[in-house]
Short mmCIF file of C-alpha atoms and ligand atoms in Angstrom, two decimals:
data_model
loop_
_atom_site.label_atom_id
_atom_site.label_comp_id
_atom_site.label_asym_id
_atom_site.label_seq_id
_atom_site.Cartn_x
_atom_site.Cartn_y
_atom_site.Cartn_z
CA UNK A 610 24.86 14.76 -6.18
CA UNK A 611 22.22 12.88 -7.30
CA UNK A 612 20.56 12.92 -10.30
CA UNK A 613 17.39 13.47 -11.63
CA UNK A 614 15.45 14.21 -14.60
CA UNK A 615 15.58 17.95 -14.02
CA UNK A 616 19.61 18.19 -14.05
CA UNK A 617 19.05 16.90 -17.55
CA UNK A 618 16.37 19.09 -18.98
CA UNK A 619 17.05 21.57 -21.98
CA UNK A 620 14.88 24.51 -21.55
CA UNK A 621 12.60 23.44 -24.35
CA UNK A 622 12.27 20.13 -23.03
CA UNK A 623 11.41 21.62 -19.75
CA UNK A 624 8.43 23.65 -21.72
CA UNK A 625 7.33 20.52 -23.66
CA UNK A 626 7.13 18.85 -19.53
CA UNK A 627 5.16 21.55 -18.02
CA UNK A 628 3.06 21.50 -20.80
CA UNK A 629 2.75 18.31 -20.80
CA UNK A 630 1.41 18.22 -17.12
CA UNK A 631 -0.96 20.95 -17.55
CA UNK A 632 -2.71 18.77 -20.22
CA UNK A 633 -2.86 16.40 -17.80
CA UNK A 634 -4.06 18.23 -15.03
CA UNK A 635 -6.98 19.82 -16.51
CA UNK A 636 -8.05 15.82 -17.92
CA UNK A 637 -7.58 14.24 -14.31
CA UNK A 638 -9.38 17.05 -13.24
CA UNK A 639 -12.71 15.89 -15.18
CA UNK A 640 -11.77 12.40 -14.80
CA UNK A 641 -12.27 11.49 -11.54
CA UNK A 642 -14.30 7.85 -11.91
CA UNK A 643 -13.88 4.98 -14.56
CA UNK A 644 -16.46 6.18 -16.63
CA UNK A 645 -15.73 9.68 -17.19
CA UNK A 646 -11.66 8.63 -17.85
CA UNK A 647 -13.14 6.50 -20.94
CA UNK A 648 -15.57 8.85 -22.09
CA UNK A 649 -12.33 11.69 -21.87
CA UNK A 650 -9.94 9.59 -23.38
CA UNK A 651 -12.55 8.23 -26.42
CA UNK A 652 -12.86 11.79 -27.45
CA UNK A 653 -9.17 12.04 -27.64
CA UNK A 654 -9.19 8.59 -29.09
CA UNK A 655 -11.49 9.87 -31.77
CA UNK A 656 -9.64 13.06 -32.60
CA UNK A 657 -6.30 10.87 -33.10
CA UNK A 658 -8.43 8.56 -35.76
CA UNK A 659 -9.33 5.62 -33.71
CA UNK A 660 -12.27 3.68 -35.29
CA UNK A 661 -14.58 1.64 -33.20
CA UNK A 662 -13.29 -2.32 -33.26
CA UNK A 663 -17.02 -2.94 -34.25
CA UNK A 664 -17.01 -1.05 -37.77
CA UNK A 665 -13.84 -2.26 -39.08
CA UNK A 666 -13.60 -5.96 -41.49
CA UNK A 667 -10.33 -5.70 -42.40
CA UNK A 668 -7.39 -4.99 -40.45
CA UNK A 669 -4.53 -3.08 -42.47
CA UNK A 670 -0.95 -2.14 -41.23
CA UNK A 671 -1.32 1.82 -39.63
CA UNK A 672 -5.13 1.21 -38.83
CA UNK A 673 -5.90 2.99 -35.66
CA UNK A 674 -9.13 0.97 -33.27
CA UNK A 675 -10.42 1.30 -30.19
CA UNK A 676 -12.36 -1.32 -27.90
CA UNK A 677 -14.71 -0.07 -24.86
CA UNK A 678 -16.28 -3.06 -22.40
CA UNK A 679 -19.45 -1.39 -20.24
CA UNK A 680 -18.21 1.77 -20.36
CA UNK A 681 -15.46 0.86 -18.07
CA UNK A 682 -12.80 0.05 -20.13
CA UNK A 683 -10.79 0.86 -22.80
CA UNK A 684 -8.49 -0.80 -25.57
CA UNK A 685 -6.82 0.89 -28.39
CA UNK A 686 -4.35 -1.10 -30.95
CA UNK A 687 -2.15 0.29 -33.20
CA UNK A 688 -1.77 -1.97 -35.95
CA UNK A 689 1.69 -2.78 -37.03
CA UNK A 690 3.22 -4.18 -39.95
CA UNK A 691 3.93 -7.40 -38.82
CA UNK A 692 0.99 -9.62 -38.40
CA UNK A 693 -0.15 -9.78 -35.15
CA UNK A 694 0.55 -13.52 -34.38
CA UNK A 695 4.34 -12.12 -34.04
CA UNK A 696 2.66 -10.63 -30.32
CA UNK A 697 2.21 -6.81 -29.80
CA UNK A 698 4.12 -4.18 -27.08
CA UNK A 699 1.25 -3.57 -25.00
CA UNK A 700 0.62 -0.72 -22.33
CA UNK A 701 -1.54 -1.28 -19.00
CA UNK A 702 -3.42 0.75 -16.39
CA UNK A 703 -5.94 0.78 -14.22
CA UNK A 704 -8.51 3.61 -13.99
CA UNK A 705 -10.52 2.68 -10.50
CA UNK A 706 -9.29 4.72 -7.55
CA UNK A 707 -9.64 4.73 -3.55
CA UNK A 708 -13.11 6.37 -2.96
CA UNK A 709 -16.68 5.85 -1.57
CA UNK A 710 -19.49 4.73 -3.57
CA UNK A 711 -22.77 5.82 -2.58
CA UNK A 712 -24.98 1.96 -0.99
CA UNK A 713 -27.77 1.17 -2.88
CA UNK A 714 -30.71 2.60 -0.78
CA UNK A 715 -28.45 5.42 0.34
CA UNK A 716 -30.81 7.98 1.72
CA UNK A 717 -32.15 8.45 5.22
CA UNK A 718 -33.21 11.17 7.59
CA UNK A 719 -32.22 11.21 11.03
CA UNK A 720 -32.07 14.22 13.84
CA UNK A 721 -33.79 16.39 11.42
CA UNK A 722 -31.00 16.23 8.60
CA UNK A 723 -30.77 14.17 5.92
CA UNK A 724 -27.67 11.75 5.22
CA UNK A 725 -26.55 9.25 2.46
CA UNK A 726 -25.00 5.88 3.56
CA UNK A 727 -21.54 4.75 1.34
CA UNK A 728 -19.44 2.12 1.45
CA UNK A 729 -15.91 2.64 0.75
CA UNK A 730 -13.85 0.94 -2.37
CA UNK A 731 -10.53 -0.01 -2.28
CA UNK A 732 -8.12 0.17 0.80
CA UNK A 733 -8.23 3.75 2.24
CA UNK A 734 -7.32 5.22 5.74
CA UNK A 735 -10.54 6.26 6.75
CA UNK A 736 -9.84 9.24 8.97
CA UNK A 737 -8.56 10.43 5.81
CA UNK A 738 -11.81 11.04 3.62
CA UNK A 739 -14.21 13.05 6.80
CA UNK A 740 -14.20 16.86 6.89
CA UNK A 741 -13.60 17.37 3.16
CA UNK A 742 -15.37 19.05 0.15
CA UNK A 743 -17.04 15.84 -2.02
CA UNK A 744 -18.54 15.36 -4.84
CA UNK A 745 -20.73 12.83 -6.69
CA UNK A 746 -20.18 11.35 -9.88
CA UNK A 747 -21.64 8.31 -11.53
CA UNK A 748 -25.07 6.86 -13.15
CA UNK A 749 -28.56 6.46 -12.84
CA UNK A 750 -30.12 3.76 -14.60
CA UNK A 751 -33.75 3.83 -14.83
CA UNK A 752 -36.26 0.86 -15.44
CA UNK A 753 -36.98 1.86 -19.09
CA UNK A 754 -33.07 1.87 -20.11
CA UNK A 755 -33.02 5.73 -19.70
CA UNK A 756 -29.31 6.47 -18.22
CA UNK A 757 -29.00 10.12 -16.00
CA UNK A 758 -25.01 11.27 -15.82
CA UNK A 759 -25.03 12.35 -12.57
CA UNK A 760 -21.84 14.86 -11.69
CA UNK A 761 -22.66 17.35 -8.75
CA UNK A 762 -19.51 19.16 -6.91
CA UNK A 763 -17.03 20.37 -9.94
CA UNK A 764 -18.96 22.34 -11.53
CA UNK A 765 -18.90 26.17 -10.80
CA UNK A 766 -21.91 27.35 -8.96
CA UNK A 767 -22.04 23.77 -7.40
CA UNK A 768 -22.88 22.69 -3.78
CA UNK A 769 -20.59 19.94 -2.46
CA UNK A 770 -21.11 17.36 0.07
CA UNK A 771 -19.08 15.61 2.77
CA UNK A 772 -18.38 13.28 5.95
CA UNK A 773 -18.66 15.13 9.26
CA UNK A 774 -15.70 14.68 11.76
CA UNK A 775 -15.62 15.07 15.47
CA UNK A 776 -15.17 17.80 16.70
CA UNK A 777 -11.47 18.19 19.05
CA UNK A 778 -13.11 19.10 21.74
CA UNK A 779 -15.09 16.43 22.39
CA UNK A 780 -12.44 14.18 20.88
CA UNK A 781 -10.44 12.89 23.56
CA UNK A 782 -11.81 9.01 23.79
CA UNK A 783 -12.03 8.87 19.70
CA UNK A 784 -7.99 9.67 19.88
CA UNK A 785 -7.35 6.61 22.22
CA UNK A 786 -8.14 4.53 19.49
CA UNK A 787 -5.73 2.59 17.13
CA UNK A 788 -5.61 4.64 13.60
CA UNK A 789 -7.53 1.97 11.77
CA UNK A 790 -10.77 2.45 13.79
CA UNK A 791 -10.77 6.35 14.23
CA UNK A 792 -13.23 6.71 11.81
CA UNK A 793 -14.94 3.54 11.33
CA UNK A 794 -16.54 2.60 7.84
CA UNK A 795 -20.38 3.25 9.03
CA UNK A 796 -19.65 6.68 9.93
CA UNK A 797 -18.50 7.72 6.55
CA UNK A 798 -22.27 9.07 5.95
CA UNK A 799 -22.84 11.79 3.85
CA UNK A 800 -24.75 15.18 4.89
CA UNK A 801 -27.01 15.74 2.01
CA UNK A 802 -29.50 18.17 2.96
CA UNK A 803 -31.43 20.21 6.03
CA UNK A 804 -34.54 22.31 4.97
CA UNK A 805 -37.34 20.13 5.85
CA UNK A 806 -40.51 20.53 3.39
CA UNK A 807 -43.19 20.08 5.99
CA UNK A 808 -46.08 18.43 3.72
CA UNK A 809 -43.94 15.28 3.86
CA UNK A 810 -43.73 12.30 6.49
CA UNK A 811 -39.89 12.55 6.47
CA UNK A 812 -39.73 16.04 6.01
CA UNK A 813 -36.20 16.59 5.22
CA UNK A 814 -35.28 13.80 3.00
CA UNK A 815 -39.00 14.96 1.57
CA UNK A 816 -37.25 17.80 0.43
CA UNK A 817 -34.23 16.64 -1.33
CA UNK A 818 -36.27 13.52 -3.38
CA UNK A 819 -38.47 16.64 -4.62
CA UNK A 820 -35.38 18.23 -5.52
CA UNK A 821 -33.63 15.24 -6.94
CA UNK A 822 -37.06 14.19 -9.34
CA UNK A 823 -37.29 18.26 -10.35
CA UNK A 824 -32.94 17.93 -11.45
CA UNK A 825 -32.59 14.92 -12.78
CA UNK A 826 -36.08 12.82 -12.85
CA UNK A 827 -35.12 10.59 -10.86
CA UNK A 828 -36.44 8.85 -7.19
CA UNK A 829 -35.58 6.62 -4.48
CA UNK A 830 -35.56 3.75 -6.41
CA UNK A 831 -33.56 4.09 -9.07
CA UNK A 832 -30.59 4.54 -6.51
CA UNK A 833 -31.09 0.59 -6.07
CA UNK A 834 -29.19 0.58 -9.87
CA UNK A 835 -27.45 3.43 -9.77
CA UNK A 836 -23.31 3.76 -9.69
CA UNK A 837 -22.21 6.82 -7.52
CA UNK A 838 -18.77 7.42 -6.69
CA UNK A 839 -18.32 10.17 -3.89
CA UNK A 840 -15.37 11.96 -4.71
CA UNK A 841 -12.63 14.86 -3.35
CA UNK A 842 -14.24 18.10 -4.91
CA UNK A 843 -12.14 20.68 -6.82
CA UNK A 844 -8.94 20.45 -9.39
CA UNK A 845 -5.46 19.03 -9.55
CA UNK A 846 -3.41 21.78 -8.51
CA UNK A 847 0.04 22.52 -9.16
CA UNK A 848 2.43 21.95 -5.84
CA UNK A 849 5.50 22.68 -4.02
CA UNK A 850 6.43 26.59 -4.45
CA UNK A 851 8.38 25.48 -8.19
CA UNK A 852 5.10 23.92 -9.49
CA UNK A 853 7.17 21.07 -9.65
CA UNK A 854 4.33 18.10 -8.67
CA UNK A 855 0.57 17.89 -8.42
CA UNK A 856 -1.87 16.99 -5.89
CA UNK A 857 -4.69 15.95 -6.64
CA UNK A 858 -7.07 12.67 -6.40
CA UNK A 859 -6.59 9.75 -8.47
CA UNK A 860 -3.12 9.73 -9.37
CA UNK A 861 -3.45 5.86 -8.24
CA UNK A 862 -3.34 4.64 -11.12
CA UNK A 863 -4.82 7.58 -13.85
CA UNK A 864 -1.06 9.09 -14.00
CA UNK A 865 0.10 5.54 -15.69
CA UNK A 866 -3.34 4.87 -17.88
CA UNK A 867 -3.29 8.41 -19.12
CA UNK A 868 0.93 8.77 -19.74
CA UNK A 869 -0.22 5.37 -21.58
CA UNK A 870 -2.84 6.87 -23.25
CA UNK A 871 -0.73 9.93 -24.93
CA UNK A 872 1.74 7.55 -26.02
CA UNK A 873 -0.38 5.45 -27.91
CA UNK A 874 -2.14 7.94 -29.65
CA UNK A 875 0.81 9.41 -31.37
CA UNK A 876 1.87 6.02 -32.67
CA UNK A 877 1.96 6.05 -36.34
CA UNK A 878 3.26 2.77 -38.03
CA UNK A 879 4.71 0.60 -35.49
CA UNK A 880 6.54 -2.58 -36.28
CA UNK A 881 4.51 -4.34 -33.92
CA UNK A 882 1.29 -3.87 -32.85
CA UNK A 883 0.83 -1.08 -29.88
CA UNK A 884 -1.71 -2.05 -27.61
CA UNK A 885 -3.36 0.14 -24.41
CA UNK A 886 -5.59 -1.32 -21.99
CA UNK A 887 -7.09 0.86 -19.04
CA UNK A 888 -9.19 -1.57 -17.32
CA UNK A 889 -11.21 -1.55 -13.70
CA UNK A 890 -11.69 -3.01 -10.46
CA UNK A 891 -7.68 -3.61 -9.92
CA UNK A 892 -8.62 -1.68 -6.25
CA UNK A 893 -10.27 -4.73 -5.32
CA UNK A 894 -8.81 -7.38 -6.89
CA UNK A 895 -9.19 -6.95 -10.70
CA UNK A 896 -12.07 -9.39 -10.48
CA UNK A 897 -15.46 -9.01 -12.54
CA UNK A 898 -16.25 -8.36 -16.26
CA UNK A 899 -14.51 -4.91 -16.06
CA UNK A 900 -11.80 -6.50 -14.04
CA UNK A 901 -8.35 -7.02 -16.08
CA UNK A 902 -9.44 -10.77 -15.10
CA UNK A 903 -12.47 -10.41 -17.77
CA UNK A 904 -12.03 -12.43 -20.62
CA UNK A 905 -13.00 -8.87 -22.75
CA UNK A 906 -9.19 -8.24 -23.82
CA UNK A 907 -8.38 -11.97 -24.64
CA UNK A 908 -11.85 -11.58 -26.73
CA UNK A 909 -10.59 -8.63 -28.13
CA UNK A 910 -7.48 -10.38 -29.48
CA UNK A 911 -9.10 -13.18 -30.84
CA UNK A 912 -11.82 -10.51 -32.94
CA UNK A 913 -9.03 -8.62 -34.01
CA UNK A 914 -6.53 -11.98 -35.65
CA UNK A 915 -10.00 -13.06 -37.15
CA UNK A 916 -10.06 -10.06 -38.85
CA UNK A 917 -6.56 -10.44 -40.04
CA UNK A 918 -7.69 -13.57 -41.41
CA UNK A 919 -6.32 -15.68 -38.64
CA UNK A 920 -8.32 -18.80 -36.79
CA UNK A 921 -9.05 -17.26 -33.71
CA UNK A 922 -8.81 -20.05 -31.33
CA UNK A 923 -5.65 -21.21 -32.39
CA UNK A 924 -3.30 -18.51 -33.08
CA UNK A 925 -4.50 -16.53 -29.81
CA UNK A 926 -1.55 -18.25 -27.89
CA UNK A 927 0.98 -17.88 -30.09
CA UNK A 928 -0.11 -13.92 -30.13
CA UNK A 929 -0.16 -13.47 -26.63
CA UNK A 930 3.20 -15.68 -26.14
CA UNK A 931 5.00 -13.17 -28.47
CA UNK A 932 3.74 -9.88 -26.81
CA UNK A 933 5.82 -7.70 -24.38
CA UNK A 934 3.94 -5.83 -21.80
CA UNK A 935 4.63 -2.53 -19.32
CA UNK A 936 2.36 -3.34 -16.47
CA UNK A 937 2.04 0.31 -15.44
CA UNK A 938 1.04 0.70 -11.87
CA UNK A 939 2.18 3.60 -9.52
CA UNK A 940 5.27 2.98 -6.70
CA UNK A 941 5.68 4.76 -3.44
CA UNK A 942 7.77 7.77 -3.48
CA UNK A 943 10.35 7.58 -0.49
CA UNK A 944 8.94 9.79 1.68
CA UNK A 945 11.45 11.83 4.72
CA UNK A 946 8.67 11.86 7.30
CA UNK A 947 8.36 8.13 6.84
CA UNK A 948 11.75 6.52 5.71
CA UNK A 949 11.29 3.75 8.28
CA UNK A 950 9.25 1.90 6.13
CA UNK A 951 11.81 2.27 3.12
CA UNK A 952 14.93 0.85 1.86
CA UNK A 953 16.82 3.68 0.29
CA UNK A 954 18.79 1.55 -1.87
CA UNK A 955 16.10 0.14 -3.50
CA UNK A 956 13.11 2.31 -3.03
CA UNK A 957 12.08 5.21 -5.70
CA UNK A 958 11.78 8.75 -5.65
CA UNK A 959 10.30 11.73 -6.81
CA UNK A 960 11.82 13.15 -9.86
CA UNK A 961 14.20 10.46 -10.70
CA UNK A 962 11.75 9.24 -13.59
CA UNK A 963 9.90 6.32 -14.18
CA UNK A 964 10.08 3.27 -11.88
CA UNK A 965 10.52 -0.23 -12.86
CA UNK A 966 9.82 -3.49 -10.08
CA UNK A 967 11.03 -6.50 -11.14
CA UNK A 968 8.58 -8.23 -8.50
CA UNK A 969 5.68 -6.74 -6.66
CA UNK A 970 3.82 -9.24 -3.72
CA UNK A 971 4.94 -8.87 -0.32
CA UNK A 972 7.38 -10.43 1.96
CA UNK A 973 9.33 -13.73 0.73
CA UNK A 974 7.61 -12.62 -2.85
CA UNK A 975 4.55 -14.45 -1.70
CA UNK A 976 2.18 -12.93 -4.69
CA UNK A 977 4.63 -11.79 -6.84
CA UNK A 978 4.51 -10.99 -10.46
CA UNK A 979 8.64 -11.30 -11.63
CA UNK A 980 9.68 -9.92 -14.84
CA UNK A 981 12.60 -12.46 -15.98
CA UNK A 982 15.56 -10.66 -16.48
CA UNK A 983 16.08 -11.52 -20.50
CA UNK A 984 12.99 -9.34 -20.51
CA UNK A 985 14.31 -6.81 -18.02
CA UNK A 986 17.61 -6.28 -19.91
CA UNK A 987 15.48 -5.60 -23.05
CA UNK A 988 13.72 -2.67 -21.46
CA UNK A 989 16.70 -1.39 -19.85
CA UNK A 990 18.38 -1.33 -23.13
CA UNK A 991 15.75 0.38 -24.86
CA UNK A 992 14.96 2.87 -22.08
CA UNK A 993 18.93 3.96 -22.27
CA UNK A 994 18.76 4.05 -26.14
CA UNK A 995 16.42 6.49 -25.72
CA UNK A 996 17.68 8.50 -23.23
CA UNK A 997 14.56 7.45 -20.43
CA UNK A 998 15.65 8.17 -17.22
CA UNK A 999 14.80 4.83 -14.87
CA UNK A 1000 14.63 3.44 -11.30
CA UNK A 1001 15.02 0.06 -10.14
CA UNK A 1002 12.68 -0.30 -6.99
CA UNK A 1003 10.63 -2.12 -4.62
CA UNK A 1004 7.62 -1.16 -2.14
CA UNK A 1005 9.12 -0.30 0.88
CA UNK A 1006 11.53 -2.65 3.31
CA UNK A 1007 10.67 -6.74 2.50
CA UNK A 1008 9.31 -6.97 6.04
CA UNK A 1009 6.85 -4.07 5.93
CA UNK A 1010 4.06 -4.82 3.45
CA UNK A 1011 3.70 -4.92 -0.69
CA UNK A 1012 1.03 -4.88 -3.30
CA UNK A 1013 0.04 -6.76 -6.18
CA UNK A 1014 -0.84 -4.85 -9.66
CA UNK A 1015 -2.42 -6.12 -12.70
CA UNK A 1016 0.49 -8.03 -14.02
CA UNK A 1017 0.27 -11.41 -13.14
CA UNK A 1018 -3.37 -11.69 -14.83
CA UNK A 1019 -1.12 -10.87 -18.12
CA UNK A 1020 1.97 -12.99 -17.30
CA UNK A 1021 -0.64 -15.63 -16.32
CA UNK A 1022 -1.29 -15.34 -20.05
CA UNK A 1023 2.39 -16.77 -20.84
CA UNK A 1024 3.87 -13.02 -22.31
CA UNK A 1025 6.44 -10.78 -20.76
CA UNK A 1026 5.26 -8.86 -18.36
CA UNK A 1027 7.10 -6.07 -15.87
CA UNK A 1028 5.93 -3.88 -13.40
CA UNK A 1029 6.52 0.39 -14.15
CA UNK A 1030 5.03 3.51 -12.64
CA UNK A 1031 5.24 6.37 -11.52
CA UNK A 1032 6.48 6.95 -7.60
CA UNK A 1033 3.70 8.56 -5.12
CA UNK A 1034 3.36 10.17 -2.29
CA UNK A 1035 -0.04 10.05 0.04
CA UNK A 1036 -0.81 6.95 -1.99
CA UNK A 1037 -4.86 6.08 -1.50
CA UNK A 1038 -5.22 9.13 0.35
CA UNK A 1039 -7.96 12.03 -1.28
CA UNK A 1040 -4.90 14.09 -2.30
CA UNK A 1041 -2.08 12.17 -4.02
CA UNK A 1042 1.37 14.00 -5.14
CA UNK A 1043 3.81 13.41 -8.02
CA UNK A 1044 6.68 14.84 -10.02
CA UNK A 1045 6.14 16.20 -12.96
CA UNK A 1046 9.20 14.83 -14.26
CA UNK A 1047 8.44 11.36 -13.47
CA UNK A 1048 4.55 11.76 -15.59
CA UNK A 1049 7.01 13.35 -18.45
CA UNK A 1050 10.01 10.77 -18.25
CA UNK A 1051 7.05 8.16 -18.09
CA UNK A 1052 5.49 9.18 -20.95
CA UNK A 1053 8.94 8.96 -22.81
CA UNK A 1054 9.29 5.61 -21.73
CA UNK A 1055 6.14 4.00 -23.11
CA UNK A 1056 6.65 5.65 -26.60
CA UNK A 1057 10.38 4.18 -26.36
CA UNK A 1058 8.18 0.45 -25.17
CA UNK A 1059 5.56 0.88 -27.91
CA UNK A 1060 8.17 1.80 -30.79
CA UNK A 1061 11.62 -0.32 -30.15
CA UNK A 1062 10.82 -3.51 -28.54
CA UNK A 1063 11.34 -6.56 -30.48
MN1 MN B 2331 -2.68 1.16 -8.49
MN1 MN B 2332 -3.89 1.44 -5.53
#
């Protein structure tokens, strides 16, 4: 028999895990885009004494800070009692997911309805995201610096939105087509509205500017800088008939960033300093100032060592060559209906805790990020010390595909870098699944990273 983290469970522990998940849930649930996952996670931030980076001179062993770039990511250090030129056990995730963002003059009537254009982020199968309940979620920024939160579809008493399909009976040429081009990306338009107010010249899309100025004082223009993220509607919900995953949208990568999160904020004194990053953007290439390419964490560094009375420029290196990083990124869960595109040997699965890749990229490694084993025997050893339940994987057979994570961009930086996660199934798709026990065992594991590695 195989074994997973369940066969090892106490009943207590198994209380402490469903627990767990249920906190997590209920935060994925209102943490759906970048933004709202670092406004959640400040306020938990601030409950667990972290002090904005920006108020603090000093920096003294046990001090607890946090960093936020644009409201799109987050950094929080606990600050150890070695200085921090001797590197720090950092903890990395990304907080963008698969979804549609609304285009920048999104609204138009046609046939007597009116519709909002998007244009999708990240790589999604598109017949995937038509005929569902979404909602939007993201800014307004006005002229004048005024900024409206804009979150329509998970509240109660909400209407939702969504991306008509065709219907099956008048189906049969779309079906011919390959997969990829089912649904193509300028039919993922929105239906926003219907009741025409006749006064207008567009009568229809009249109707819902009136209604959008009366709710939120806003009007066509400020959707040219506005950030709207179209969204699945509704909660994470418990699944399989023993509640023993979750579906829900977003897992990719929010299960890592927040398991990441919770570990870091019950760090008390650590040897070395414990570091979490949940940055943006890794969906399309962690490029940009929100990107984990941004120079905001290497800035970060080099504000905190000044204010350990370091120079900067100098000892940066020497900090970042010391540190030890989990680049936390989900896997794919082996999945039955599919295990063509898996080697069993070597590929993860649900429930048998977190998973580690030596290497990400694709084919003959071309992309790759690869953890050198010194460093890989470290983390096994310290994962088995403390009882962490592991898997050793890859994505799928060598010939099929891959994937890069954020990883390299740190390696790039000369420290130790290897890829973990948690497995997936339905990966990119509005509903993702995973095991409880794998978001519990991971959590484990980056308490055992942040506390023993040295
Ligand atoms: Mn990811
Ligand atoms: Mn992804």
């Amino acid at each position: 028999m195989v074994n997973t983290v369940w066969d090892k469970l106490t009943e207590s522990e198994k209380k402490k895990l469903f627990d767990f998940n249920e906190e997590y849930r209920q935060f994925l649930s209102i943490s759906k885009t970048e933004r709202t996952f670092v406004n959640n996670s400040l306020l938990l931030a601030k409950k667990a004494g972290f002090k904005d980076i920006n108020k603090i001179k000093t920096l003294k062993e046990g001090d607890r800070i946090y960093a936020i770039n644009r409201g799109k990511n987050l950094c929080l250090f606990v600050i150890g009692n070695k200085p921090l030129i001797e590197g720090m056990n950092i903890l990395g995730a990304h907080i963008d997911s698969p979804r549609m963002d609304l285009k920048q003059k999104p609204l138009y009537e046609k046939d007597g309805l009116c519709l909002m254009d998007t244009h999708y982020y990240g790589g999604i199968k598109k017949y995937q995201w038509v005929a569902r309940a979404m909602s939007l979620v993201g800014v307004v920024c006005k002229k004048d610096g005024t900024v409206v939160d804009i979150n329509i579809g998970d509240n109660e008493g909400d209407p939702v939105v969504g991306v008509s399909d065709l219907l099956i009976h008048l189906a049969q040429d779309q079906l011919k087509k390959p997969g990829a081009i089912v649904v193509e990306g300028e039919k993922l338009d929105l239906l926003v509205g219907s009741i025409p107010n006749k006064n207008k010249k567009e009568p229809v899309k009249g109707y819902i500017l009136d209604l959008l100025k009366k709710k939120y004082n806003i009007s066509e223009d400020d959707f040219l800088s506005a950030e709207i993220e179209v969204v699945p509607s509704g909660e994470v919900r418990d699944y399989g008939l023993d509640s023993s995953m979750l579906l829900g949208y977003g897992h990719d990568d929010k299960v890592c960033a927040y398991t990441s999160l919770r570990a870091i904020l019950e760090m008390k004194k650590p040897q070395r300093t414990s570091c979490c990053i949940l940055v943006d953007k890794e969906e399309v290439g962690s490029l940009g100032n929100t990107g984990m390419q941004s120079r905001f964490f290497e800035d970060t560094i080099a504000i905190l060592l000044d204010k350990q009375g370091y120079s900067k420029n100098i000892e940066i290196n020497e900090c970042l060559r010391n540190s030890m990083m989990l680049s936390s990124d989900v896997s794919s869960a082996y999945d039955s209906n599919y295990p063509e595109v898996s080697e069993k040997r070597n590929a993860a699965y649900l429930g048998r805790g977190i998973s580690f890749n030596k290497f990400t990229g694709s084919r003959g490694k071309s992309g790759s990020s690869d953890a050198n084993a010194e460093f890989v025997a470290k983390v096994r050893n310290v994962m088995d010390k403390n009882k962490v339940m592991f898997q050793m994987c890859e994505l799928g057979k060598v010939d099929v595909g891959g994937g890069g994570t954020i990883a390299f961009i740190l390696a790039n930086m000369n420290m130790d870098v290897l890829d973990a996660g948690i497995p997936v199934q339905n990966m990119h798709a509005p509903c993702e699944v995973v095991s409880k026990a794998d978001v519990y065992e991971a959590y484990r594991a980056y308490k055992a990273f942040l506390k023993d590695m040295k």
